[in-house]
C-alpha cells in the first residue's frame, strides 16, 4: 500500500525488493468546461494552493466571453486517499485480517475433527461481516461533522466527510458477495450506496448530486422556488433515484406552505401535500431503514407486493383527480404530475430525470422493476441503461460494478487490483471467496505458471513485498507472509535477514516476530550478526550481550581469548576498569557466557584482593582465598592466568595470623604450579607478563603455607 511492487520477473524468487520509483508517468488533467472549442486565447496562471487557473476565451467576442477553470495538481484527486491515510489503513487492517485468518483456521480444525464447538456456532459469513465492518470503519464514515442545533430548512444535503472510492468499492464487494442478509434487497442497498457515493461520480459525469449541490448554493437567492424550473427538475431527479427525504424537504419549500398563502392557494397546497404524503409512504423491500429516511419497510416479498399495488392504486387515483384542473399554478401542476409519472414507472420521464447510467439503473429497479431479487437480469438492465446514458470518461467504480453485475470474477479481480491497488485485492479476496464458488475456485486453485501457488497467495505476497519496502510498514508484512502456505515462510526469513541489525528497535521487533512465528533459528542468527556488527564497530558491551542472547559459544570464547590479553596486570592496574561494564553483562552459567565466565569471577576475586590490601579483617581474606581456590578448580580458567592469580595472591599465602589454605588446597595450588612449569617447556607457550622472580616467589610462598598448614592440622 505505501508503494507499488517492482516486477522482477522471477516468480519463485524469495527476495523482498524495496521499490524506488525512478520514472514518473505523465499525468493528464482534463478540463471540464461548459465552453466549447475553438478558443481564441488560453491563459494559465497559478491559483490558490496547488491549483492552476486556466482562462479560456472564445473568438469573435469580448474578452469577458469565456470561462475560467481551476485544475488541481495534487496527487490526491477527489475520492482518493493520501499517503498518510494509506499508512493508517495499512496498520489498522492488520488486526481484522489476522483475526479472520485465526477464526478460519479454527473452523477448519473443527470441520476436520467433525466436531462443533458450542462457543463457535456462527457461520463464516458472520465472521466475514465483522471483518468487513472493521475495515469499513477504517475507510471513513458518512456521518455529518456537526449536528446543527437549529435545522436549516434550505439545507438539502448534510455536511458530511468526503467519501473515498476505496470505501465505495469495498461496500460494493461486501454487498454482492459477503452480506447474505442483503441478497433479497440488493436494489435498496444500491440506492443507499448511490446516496453515499454519487458525489464521487460527479468528477467524471453530471449527476443528481452535482445538480443538488449547485441548486443548494443558489437557493438562498431564490424568492419563490416553485416558479424556478430547476426546482422541479432537481426534485424529479432526486425522486428518480429514491432520495425521498430530500424530495419531501424540497416540497415543503413550496410557496403554498407560507402562512400568507394558505387561504388563496389551498388546492395547490393540498396537491403538494398529497404527493409528499405518498412519497413518504412509498413501500420499501428492506428489513429496516434509518430514522431520517422515508418509506415503509417490508421484510417479505409477498407483503411488499401487496403494499406496492395498493400504493400504485393511490398514485393512479391522485393522477386522475379533478383537482388538477383547479390548480392555477402551471409549474406546480406540471412538476407534480411529472413526479407522479416517475413513481408510476414512466420510462421516458425517468430517463429524462436522470443523468448517469447508474442513476437510471436504480430508477428502473425502484419504479419499473420493483420486485427484482438477487442478480436476476441485472446485467442486461445495466447494458440497457449504459446504452441510454453513454459515458465518455468512465469512473473506476463503474468498471468494478459492471464486473460484479456480469458475475465475471476475473473482471472483478482485475478491477480491484488495477484500480484500487494491492491492499484492496488482498483484503477483498476474503469477501469474494465467501460469496462466489467461481471466485473461490479461481483464487484457491494452484497455478503452475506462478510457481505452484494460488492467485490469493500471489496477491498477498505482492502486498507483503510492498509493505516490506517501506520503513513504517515492514513490521506488519509478516502477518500476510505467514498466511501464505507455500512461499510465505521463505520470504519472511529473507525479509528479516534484510533488516538493519544496528537499529535496536528494528532488531527487537524482528526477534519478537521470530518468536511469534516459531522461527527461533532465524532470531539466533540475527543476534549473531548483531553481535559481530557491534564488535567490529567497537561497541563491545553490546556485542557480548547479543552473542550471549544467541548462545554463540564459539564467538564468546574467541572474545574471551582476546580479552585475556587485555585484562589488567595487577590489582591496582586502571586498565582493568574499562572492561567492568562488559563483565557485568556476564552470567553465572557458562552456557550463556562462554569462556567469558572467567572474567566475571576474576573481577570479583580482584575486588576481594583490593579489600585485603586496604586492611580488611581475616574473614575477608578467607573469602578471597576461597575465591582463588574456586578459580583454580574451574576448568574455564585459562592456564596463562594461573601464575598471575598466584602472584596476586602472595599476601594471602603469607598471611601472618594463620594459614588461609589447608593442606589439600595448598597441594592443589602446587599441582597447578607444577603443571605450569611443565607447560612452559612446550613450544607456543605464552608467558605471563610478570617479573622473572614471580615463579620462585610463588613456589616459596606455597611451600611455606604448606608447612604452616601441616603444623596447624
XYZ file of C-alpha atoms in Angstrom, residues 43-385:
343
model
C -4.151 31.880 -20.300
C -2.637 29.851 -17.458
C -1.709 31.237 -14.043
C -1.235 29.935 -10.523
C -4.280 29.803 -8.280
C -4.617 29.004 -4.581
C -2.517 26.165 -3.255
C -1.587 23.542 -5.840
C -4.063 24.704 -8.470
C -3.747 26.241 -11.907
C -6.226 28.827 -13.156
C -6.928 28.290 -16.881
C -8.743 31.103 -18.707
C -10.458 30.122 -21.953
C -11.543 32.959 -24.264
C -13.667 32.373 -27.370
C -13.041 34.095 -30.719
C -15.316 36.764 -32.124
C -16.452 38.129 -28.764
C -15.339 40.377 -25.982
C -12.584 39.369 -23.657
C -15.187 38.684 -20.982
C -16.740 35.939 -23.138
C -15.202 32.700 -21.939
C -14.643 30.634 -18.858
C -12.098 30.241 -16.060
C -11.390 26.701 -14.860
C -9.280 25.630 -11.873
C -7.175 22.467 -12.216
C -5.971 20.702 -9.071
C -2.388 19.453 -9.435
C -2.181 17.479 -6.192
C -1.800 13.712 -6.311
C -4.926 13.260 -4.201
C -7.907 13.559 -6.502
C -11.498 13.610 -5.366
C -12.349 10.397 -3.635
C -8.710 9.330 -3.339
C -6.754 8.994 -0.117
C -3.428 10.495 0.837
C -0.254 8.578 1.606
C -0.682 9.210 5.324
C -4.182 7.713 5.183
C -2.822 4.707 3.316
C -0.327 4.134 6.117
C -3.108 4.361 8.701
C -5.323 1.945 6.785
C -2.451 -0.485 6.262
C -1.751 -0.662 10.002
C -5.406 -0.675 11.000
C -6.372 -3.558 8.715
C -3.761 -5.947 10.133
C -5.723 -6.921 13.250
C -9.042 -7.684 11.458
C -7.189 -9.693 8.805
C -5.215 -11.729 11.345
C -8.323 -12.349 13.466
C -10.267 -13.591 10.449
C -7.436 -15.962 9.482
C -7.377 -17.319 13.021
C -11.135 -17.929 13.003
C -10.984 -19.633 9.610
C -8.212 -21.929 10.837
C -10.253 -22.809 13.927
C -13.288 -23.595 11.797
C -11.172 -25.788 9.512
C -9.862 -27.707 12.517
C -13.369 -28.210 13.885
C -14.599 -29.312 10.485
C -11.755 -31.790 10.034
C -12.423 -33.200 13.506
C -16.165 -33.438 12.723
C -16.860 -31.555 15.921
C -18.979 -28.449 16.503
C -17.950 -26.224 19.362
C -20.673 -24.733 21.491
C -18.819 -21.438 21.574
C -18.270 -21.136 17.824
C -21.503 -21.933 16.033
C -21.523 -18.740 13.987
C -21.187 -19.389 10.248
C -18.290 -17.964 8.291
C -20.284 -15.116 6.769
C -20.935 -13.712 10.262
C -17.194 -13.507 10.900
C -16.747 -12.007 7.451
C -19.254 -9.265 8.182
C -17.479 -8.422 11.436
C -14.234 -8.269 9.468
C -15.823 -6.128 6.766
C -17.350 -3.701 9.278
C -13.976 -3.166 10.937
C -12.363 -2.495 7.560
C -15.139 -0.052 6.617
C -14.604 1.876 9.833
C -11.002 2.404 8.740
C -12.009 3.677 5.324
C -14.088 6.573 6.637
C -17.531 7.476 7.870
C -20.513 9.067 6.177
C -21.785 10.829 9.307
C -22.003 14.592 9.385
C -19.267 16.572 11.079
C -21.592 18.634 13.330
C -25.263 18.168 14.129
C -26.825 21.657 13.944
C -28.892 22.842 16.901
C -31.398 24.541 14.594
C -32.038 22.787 11.314
C -31.786 24.935 8.204
C -34.919 24.299 6.069
C -32.947 25.143 2.939
C -30.083 22.742 3.676
C -30.812 19.919 1.242
C -27.563 17.988 1.749
C -25.749 17.294 5.010
C -22.185 18.462 5.532
C -20.518 15.050 5.680
C -16.995 13.742 5.387
C -15.785 13.372 1.811
C -16.183 9.678 0.904
C -13.434 7.691 -0.777
C -13.501 5.473 -3.820
C -11.812 2.742 -1.804
C -14.692 2.583 0.663
C -17.225 2.695 -2.182
C -15.512 -0.269 -3.840
C -15.362 -2.182 -0.553
C -19.087 -1.699 0.069
C -19.886 -2.956 -3.436
C -17.925 -6.157 -2.861
C -19.485 -6.618 0.583
C -22.977 -6.018 -0.770
C -22.870 -8.590 -3.549
C -20.584 -11.251 -2.036
C -20.411 -11.242 1.756
C -23.665 -9.885 3.184
C -26.040 -12.827 2.966
C -28.860 -10.908 4.640
C -28.982 -8.249 1.928
C -29.346 -10.616 -1.027
C -33.122 -10.089 -1.046
C -32.917 -6.291 -1.049
C -29.911 -5.506 -3.239
C -31.777 -2.717 -5.126
C -32.283 -0.893 -1.849
C -28.640 -1.459 -0.897
C -27.617 0.031 -4.249
C -29.830 3.018 -3.545
C -28.084 3.579 -0.197
C -24.722 3.125 -1.866
C -25.510 5.736 -4.507
C -26.712 8.171 -1.836
C -23.301 7.919 -0.135
C -21.060 7.896 -3.200
C -22.890 9.676 -6.035
C -20.651 12.681 -5.343
C -17.640 10.638 -6.488
C -19.209 10.076 -9.892
C -19.625 13.843 -10.268
C -15.909 14.085 -11.030
C -16.367 12.418 -14.419
C -20.067 12.823 -15.331
C -23.050 15.062 -14.480
C -25.010 13.600 -11.572
C -28.044 14.364 -9.449
C -25.749 15.119 -6.524
C -23.842 17.738 -8.506
C -27.124 19.418 -9.526
C -28.310 19.406 -5.921
C -25.083 20.992 -4.673
C -25.308 23.733 -7.275
C -29.006 24.359 -6.570
C -28.466 24.496 -2.814
C -25.935 27.308 -3.311
C -28.391 29.255 -5.445
C -31.375 28.538 -3.210
C -30.649 31.382 -0.808
C -31.233 33.926 -3.588
C -34.493 32.454 -4.916
C -37.649 34.115 -3.591
C -40.346 31.761 -4.971
C -38.825 28.365 -5.689
C -41.999 26.991 -7.317
C -41.500 29.436 -10.201
C -37.976 28.121 -10.886
C -37.961 25.268 -13.480
C -34.722 23.908 -11.990
C -36.530 23.375 -8.687
C -38.932 20.895 -10.279
C -36.224 19.252 -12.414
C -33.993 18.567 -9.421
C -36.899 17.220 -7.355
C -37.803 14.827 -10.161
C -34.173 13.711 -10.414
C -33.886 13.132 -6.669
C -37.184 11.235 -6.663
C -35.972 9.103 -9.552
C -33.062 7.718 -7.534
C -35.076 7.293 -4.345
C -33.859 10.234 -2.263
C -37.303 10.620 -0.752
C -36.300 12.673 2.281
C -34.701 15.336 0.081
C -37.744 15.440 -2.207
C -40.177 15.907 0.678
C -37.942 18.570 2.189
C -37.901 20.441 -1.119
C -41.669 20.161 -1.434
C -42.005 21.846 1.972
C -40.216 24.861 0.445
C -43.174 25.384 -1.907
C -44.715 28.845 -1.616
C -48.192 27.486 -0.876
C -46.963 26.498 2.596
C -46.331 30.110 3.528
C -48.789 31.427 6.108
C -49.866 34.339 3.935
C -50.594 31.988 1.012
C -52.651 29.276 2.728
C -56.028 30.827 2.097
C -55.523 31.694 -1.575
C -53.611 28.549 -2.651
C -55.462 25.864 -0.762
C -55.906 23.426 -3.672
C -52.305 23.880 -4.757
C -51.101 23.263 -1.213
C -53.318 20.168 -0.928
C -51.882 18.631 -4.095
C -48.309 19.275 -2.954
C -49.065 17.739 0.430
C -50.787 14.722 -1.154
C -47.723 13.991 -3.287
C -45.447 14.475 -0.281
C -47.517 12.029 1.794
C -47.481 9.387 -0.940
C -43.740 9.778 -1.321
C -43.331 9.336 2.443
C -45.449 6.164 2.321
C -43.582 4.523 -0.565
C -43.178 0.755 0.156
C -39.564 -0.402 0.539
C -38.442 -4.043 0.247
C -35.926 -3.931 3.081
C -35.865 -5.042 6.741
C -35.221 -1.610 8.267
C -34.426 1.978 7.454
C -32.770 4.823 9.344
C -34.914 7.376 11.124
C -34.077 10.236 8.773
C -35.110 8.229 5.701
C -38.677 7.901 4.448
C -40.757 4.957 3.304
C -42.496 1.909 4.789
C -40.368 -1.220 5.120
C -41.479 -4.791 4.357
C -39.408 -7.884 5.076
C -41.051 -10.363 2.707
C -41.746 -10.100 -0.977
C -45.472 -11.048 -0.776
C -46.148 -8.314 1.790
C -44.192 -5.817 -0.277
C -46.057 -6.709 -3.485
C -49.422 -6.233 -1.772
C -48.395 -2.860 -0.327
C -46.889 -1.809 -3.667
C -50.100 -2.468 -5.588
C -52.098 -0.506 -3.024
C -49.657 2.407 -3.198
C -49.713 2.412 -7.004
C -53.508 2.480 -6.920
C -53.405 5.575 -4.736
C -50.982 7.216 -7.165
C -53.256 6.436 -10.099
C -56.282 7.888 -8.303
C -54.362 11.053 -7.480
C -53.143 11.342 -11.057
C -56.762 11.296 -12.321
C -58.204 13.551 -9.643
C -60.265 16.555 -10.874
C -58.440 18.911 -8.518
C -55.656 19.193 -11.100
C -57.992 21.249 -13.279
C -58.457 23.719 -10.438
C -54.715 24.203 -9.879
C -53.874 27.597 -11.377
C -50.079 27.379 -10.954
C -48.799 25.713 -14.098
C -45.278 24.914 -12.855
C -46.697 23.196 -9.777
C -49.234 21.214 -11.783
C -46.695 20.057 -14.381
C -43.981 19.367 -11.817
C -46.181 17.280 -9.540
C -47.659 15.379 -12.488
C -44.131 14.632 -13.663
C -43.193 13.260 -10.237
C -46.276 11.043 -10.184
C -45.289 9.641 -13.585
C -41.871 8.769 -12.202
C -43.447 6.851 -9.311
C -45.825 5.133 -11.769
C -42.797 3.902 -13.729
C -42.934 6.033 -16.896
C -39.647 5.055 -18.583
C -39.356 8.224 -20.698
C -39.864 10.572 -17.761
C -37.428 8.566 -15.636
C -34.801 8.693 -18.383
C -35.169 12.460 -18.706
C -34.874 12.943 -14.949
C -31.578 11.083 -14.514
C -28.073 11.915 -15.727
C -25.755 8.975 -15.093
C -26.472 5.422 -16.207
C -26.255 4.119 -12.633
C -28.935 6.638 -11.638
C -31.164 5.443 -14.464
C -30.399 1.873 -13.430
C -31.545 2.423 -9.849
C -34.653 4.263 -11.078
C -35.610 1.210 -13.133
C -35.103 -1.047 -10.108
C -37.228 1.215 -7.912
C -40.178 2.034 -10.155
C -40.175 -0.242 -13.228
C -38.798 -3.495 -11.779
C -39.529 -3.157 -8.055
C -39.795 -6.911 -7.452
C -36.233 -7.724 -8.541
C -34.490 -10.059 -6.087
C -30.821 -11.004 -6.276
C -28.919 -10.566 -9.540
C -31.638 -11.740 -11.910
C -31.232 -9.970 -15.283
C -29.366 -7.148 -13.570
C -26.511 -7.104 -16.075
C -28.902 -6.944 -19.032
C -30.631 -3.965 -17.454
C -27.256 -2.315 -16.818
C -26.320 -2.678 -20.502
C -29.617 -1.093 -21.493
C -29.055 1.853 -19.146
